[in-house]
Amino acid sequence: MVAKIGQVTFDCQDGYALSKFWEQVTGYTESPEYPNAPEDEENFIGPDGGHPGLLFINVPDGPKRVKNRLHFDLVPETTRDEEVERLLGLGATLHEDHRKEDGTGWVTMLDPEGNEFCVERSEAERGRH
């Protein structure tokens, strides 16, 4: 027997705003049956509004203070560098740049609440079409 992952949960200060950011990053959407709202304590997005998805729960803990123990490694449909620029435009910030002169490497970024995530090279950039 195994267990399936139903969702990944983010404890955050503004779950609605963070869900809107991650919607733009992933293309995930809210469930049409349970639309998200700014006043909701929980906001969910997923592929076609389904699971597995991302759940954002408002908590009173204040801002994030330490490094995440779990993070996403994103593989863009465009190039890594184009995706980094797109994400900066959405409100992400550059945290650490691990790109190398030979084109390998990744970029570590922060979402609007400071959660780390990485942007890797696309499948095409890796030679895997």
CSV table of C-alpha atoms in Angstrom, one decimal:
chain,number,residue,atom,x,y,z
A,1,MET,CA,0.0,0.0,0.0
A,2,VAL,CA,1.0,3.6,-0.6
A,3,ALA,CA,-0.3,7.0,0.2
A,4,LYS,CA,-0.9,9.7,-2.4
A,5,ILE,CA,0.0,13.3,-1.9
A,6,GLY,CA,-3.3,15.3,-1.9
A,7,GLN,CA,-1.7,18.7,-1.6
A,8,VAL,CA,1.3,20.6,-0.4
A,9,THR,CA,0.4,23.1,2.3
A,10,PHE,CA,1.9,26.5,2.9
A,11,ASP,CA,1.5,28.2,6.2
A,12,CYS,CA,1.4,31.9,5.3
A,13,GLN,CA,0.3,35.4,6.2
A,14,ASP,CA,-1.9,36.1,3.2
A,15,GLY,CA,-3.0,32.8,1.6
A,16,TYR,CA,-5.1,34.5,-1.0
A,17,ALA,CA,-2.3,36.7,-2.3
A,18,LEU,CA,0.1,33.8,-2.3
A,19,SER,CA,-2.3,31.5,-4.1
A,20,LYS,CA,-2.6,34.2,-6.8
A,21,PHE,CA,1.2,34.3,-7.2
A,22,TRP,CA,1.5,30.5,-7.5
A,23,GLU,CA,-1.5,30.4,-9.9
A,24,GLN,CA,0.6,32.5,-12.3
A,25,VAL,CA,3.7,30.4,-11.7
A,26,THR,CA,2.2,27.0,-12.2
A,27,GLY,CA,-1.0,27.6,-14.2
A,28,TYR,CA,-3.0,25.9,-11.4
A,29,THR,CA,-6.5,27.2,-10.8
A,30,GLU,CA,-8.9,27.3,-7.9
A,31,SER,CA,-11.7,24.8,-7.8
A,32,PRO,CA,-14.9,26.1,-9.4
A,33,GLU,CA,-16.9,24.5,-6.6
A,34,TYR,CA,-14.8,26.3,-3.9
A,35,PRO,CA,-13.6,29.6,-5.3
A,36,ASN,CA,-10.9,31.4,-3.3
A,37,ALA,CA,-11.5,34.7,-1.6
A,38,PRO,CA,-9.3,37.2,0.3
A,39,GLU,CA,-11.3,36.7,3.5
A,40,ASP,CA,-10.8,32.9,3.4
A,41,GLU,CA,-8.4,31.3,5.9
A,42,GLU,CA,-7.6,28.6,3.4
A,43,ASN,CA,-7.1,29.0,-0.4
A,44,PHE,CA,-6.5,26.0,-2.7
A,45,ILE,CA,-5.2,25.8,-6.3
A,46,GLY,CA,-4.5,22.7,-8.3
A,47,PRO,CA,-4.2,21.3,-11.9
A,48,ASP,CA,-7.6,22.1,-13.4
A,49,GLY,CA,-8.7,23.0,-9.9
A,50,GLY,CA,-8.1,19.4,-8.7
A,51,HIS,CA,-5.5,17.4,-6.8
A,52,PRO,CA,-2.7,17.2,-6.0
A,53,GLY,CA,-2.5,20.9,-5.5
A,54,LEU,CA,-1.3,23.7,-3.2
A,55,LEU,CA,-3.1,24.8,-0.1
A,56,PHE,CA,-2.4,28.1,1.5
A,57,ILE,CA,-3.4,28.5,5.1
A,58,ASN,CA,-3.3,31.8,7.0
A,59,VAL,CA,-1.5,31.4,10.3
A,60,PRO,CA,-0.7,34.0,13.0
A,61,ASP,CA,3.0,33.1,13.2
A,62,GLY,CA,4.3,36.3,11.5
A,63,PRO,CA,6.8,36.3,8.7
A,64,LYS,CA,8.9,33.3,7.7
A,65,ARG,CA,12.2,33.3,9.6
A,66,VAL,CA,14.2,30.2,8.6
A,67,LYS,CA,15.0,28.3,5.4
A,68,ASN,CA,12.4,25.9,4.0
A,69,ARG,CA,13.0,22.3,4.6
A,70,LEU,CA,11.1,21.5,1.4
A,71,HIS,CA,11.0,23.5,-1.8
A,72,PHE,CA,9.9,23.2,-5.4
A,73,ASP,CA,12.4,22.7,-8.3
A,74,LEU,CA,10.6,24.2,-11.3
A,75,VAL,CA,11.3,23.1,-14.8
A,76,PRO,CA,10.1,25.8,-17.2
A,77,GLU,CA,8.5,25.4,-20.6
A,78,THR,CA,10.7,28.2,-21.9
A,79,THR,CA,14.4,28.7,-21.0
A,80,ARG,CA,15.5,28.9,-17.4
A,81,ASP,CA,16.6,32.5,-17.9
A,82,GLU,CA,13.3,33.6,-19.5
A,83,GLU,CA,11.4,31.9,-16.6
A,84,VAL,CA,13.6,33.8,-14.0
A,85,GLU,CA,12.7,37.1,-15.7
A,86,ARG,CA,9.0,36.2,-15.8
A,87,LEU,CA,9.0,35.2,-12.2
A,88,LEU,CA,10.7,38.4,-11.2
A,89,GLY,CA,7.9,40.3,-13.0
A,90,LEU,CA,5.3,38.3,-11.0
A,91,GLY,CA,6.9,39.4,-7.6
A,92,ALA,CA,9.5,36.8,-6.9
A,93,THR,CA,13.0,37.9,-5.8
A,94,LEU,CA,16.4,36.4,-6.7
A,95,HIS,CA,17.9,34.7,-3.7
A,96,GLU,CA,21.0,32.8,-5.1
A,97,ASP,CA,22.3,32.5,-8.6
A,98,HIS,CA,23.9,29.2,-9.4
A,99,ARG,CA,24.1,29.6,-13.2
A,100,LYS,CA,27.4,28.6,-14.7
A,101,GLU,CA,29.1,29.9,-17.8
A,102,ASP,CA,28.6,26.6,-19.6
A,103,GLY,CA,24.8,27.0,-19.3
A,104,THR,CA,24.2,24.6,-16.5
A,105,GLY,CA,23.1,25.5,-13.0
A,106,TRP,CA,19.9,26.8,-11.4
A,107,VAL,CA,18.5,29.9,-9.7
A,108,THR,CA,17.1,30.0,-6.2
A,109,MET,CA,14.2,32.5,-5.8
A,110,LEU,CA,11.8,33.6,-3.1
A,111,ASP,CA,8.1,33.9,-3.5
A,112,PRO,CA,6.4,37.0,-2.0
A,113,GLU,CA,6.4,35.5,1.5
A,114,GLY,CA,10.0,34.4,1.4
A,115,ASN,CA,9.5,30.7,0.5
A,116,GLU,CA,12.5,29.4,-1.5
A,117,PHE,CA,12.1,27.6,-4.8
A,118,CYS,CA,14.5,26.8,-7.6
A,119,VAL,CA,14.3,27.3,-11.4
A,120,GLU,CA,16.2,24.7,-13.3
A,121,ARG,CA,17.0,24.4,-17.0
A,122,SER,CA,14.1,23.4,-19.3
A,123,GLU,CA,13.9,19.9,-20.8
A,124,ALA,CA,15.0,21.4,-24.2
A,125,GLU,CA,18.0,23.1,-22.5
A,126,ARG,CA,19.0,19.7,-21.1
A,127,GLY,CA,18.7,18.1,-24.5
A,128,ARG,CA,15.6,16.1,-23.5
A,129,HIS,CA,12.7,16.9,-25.8
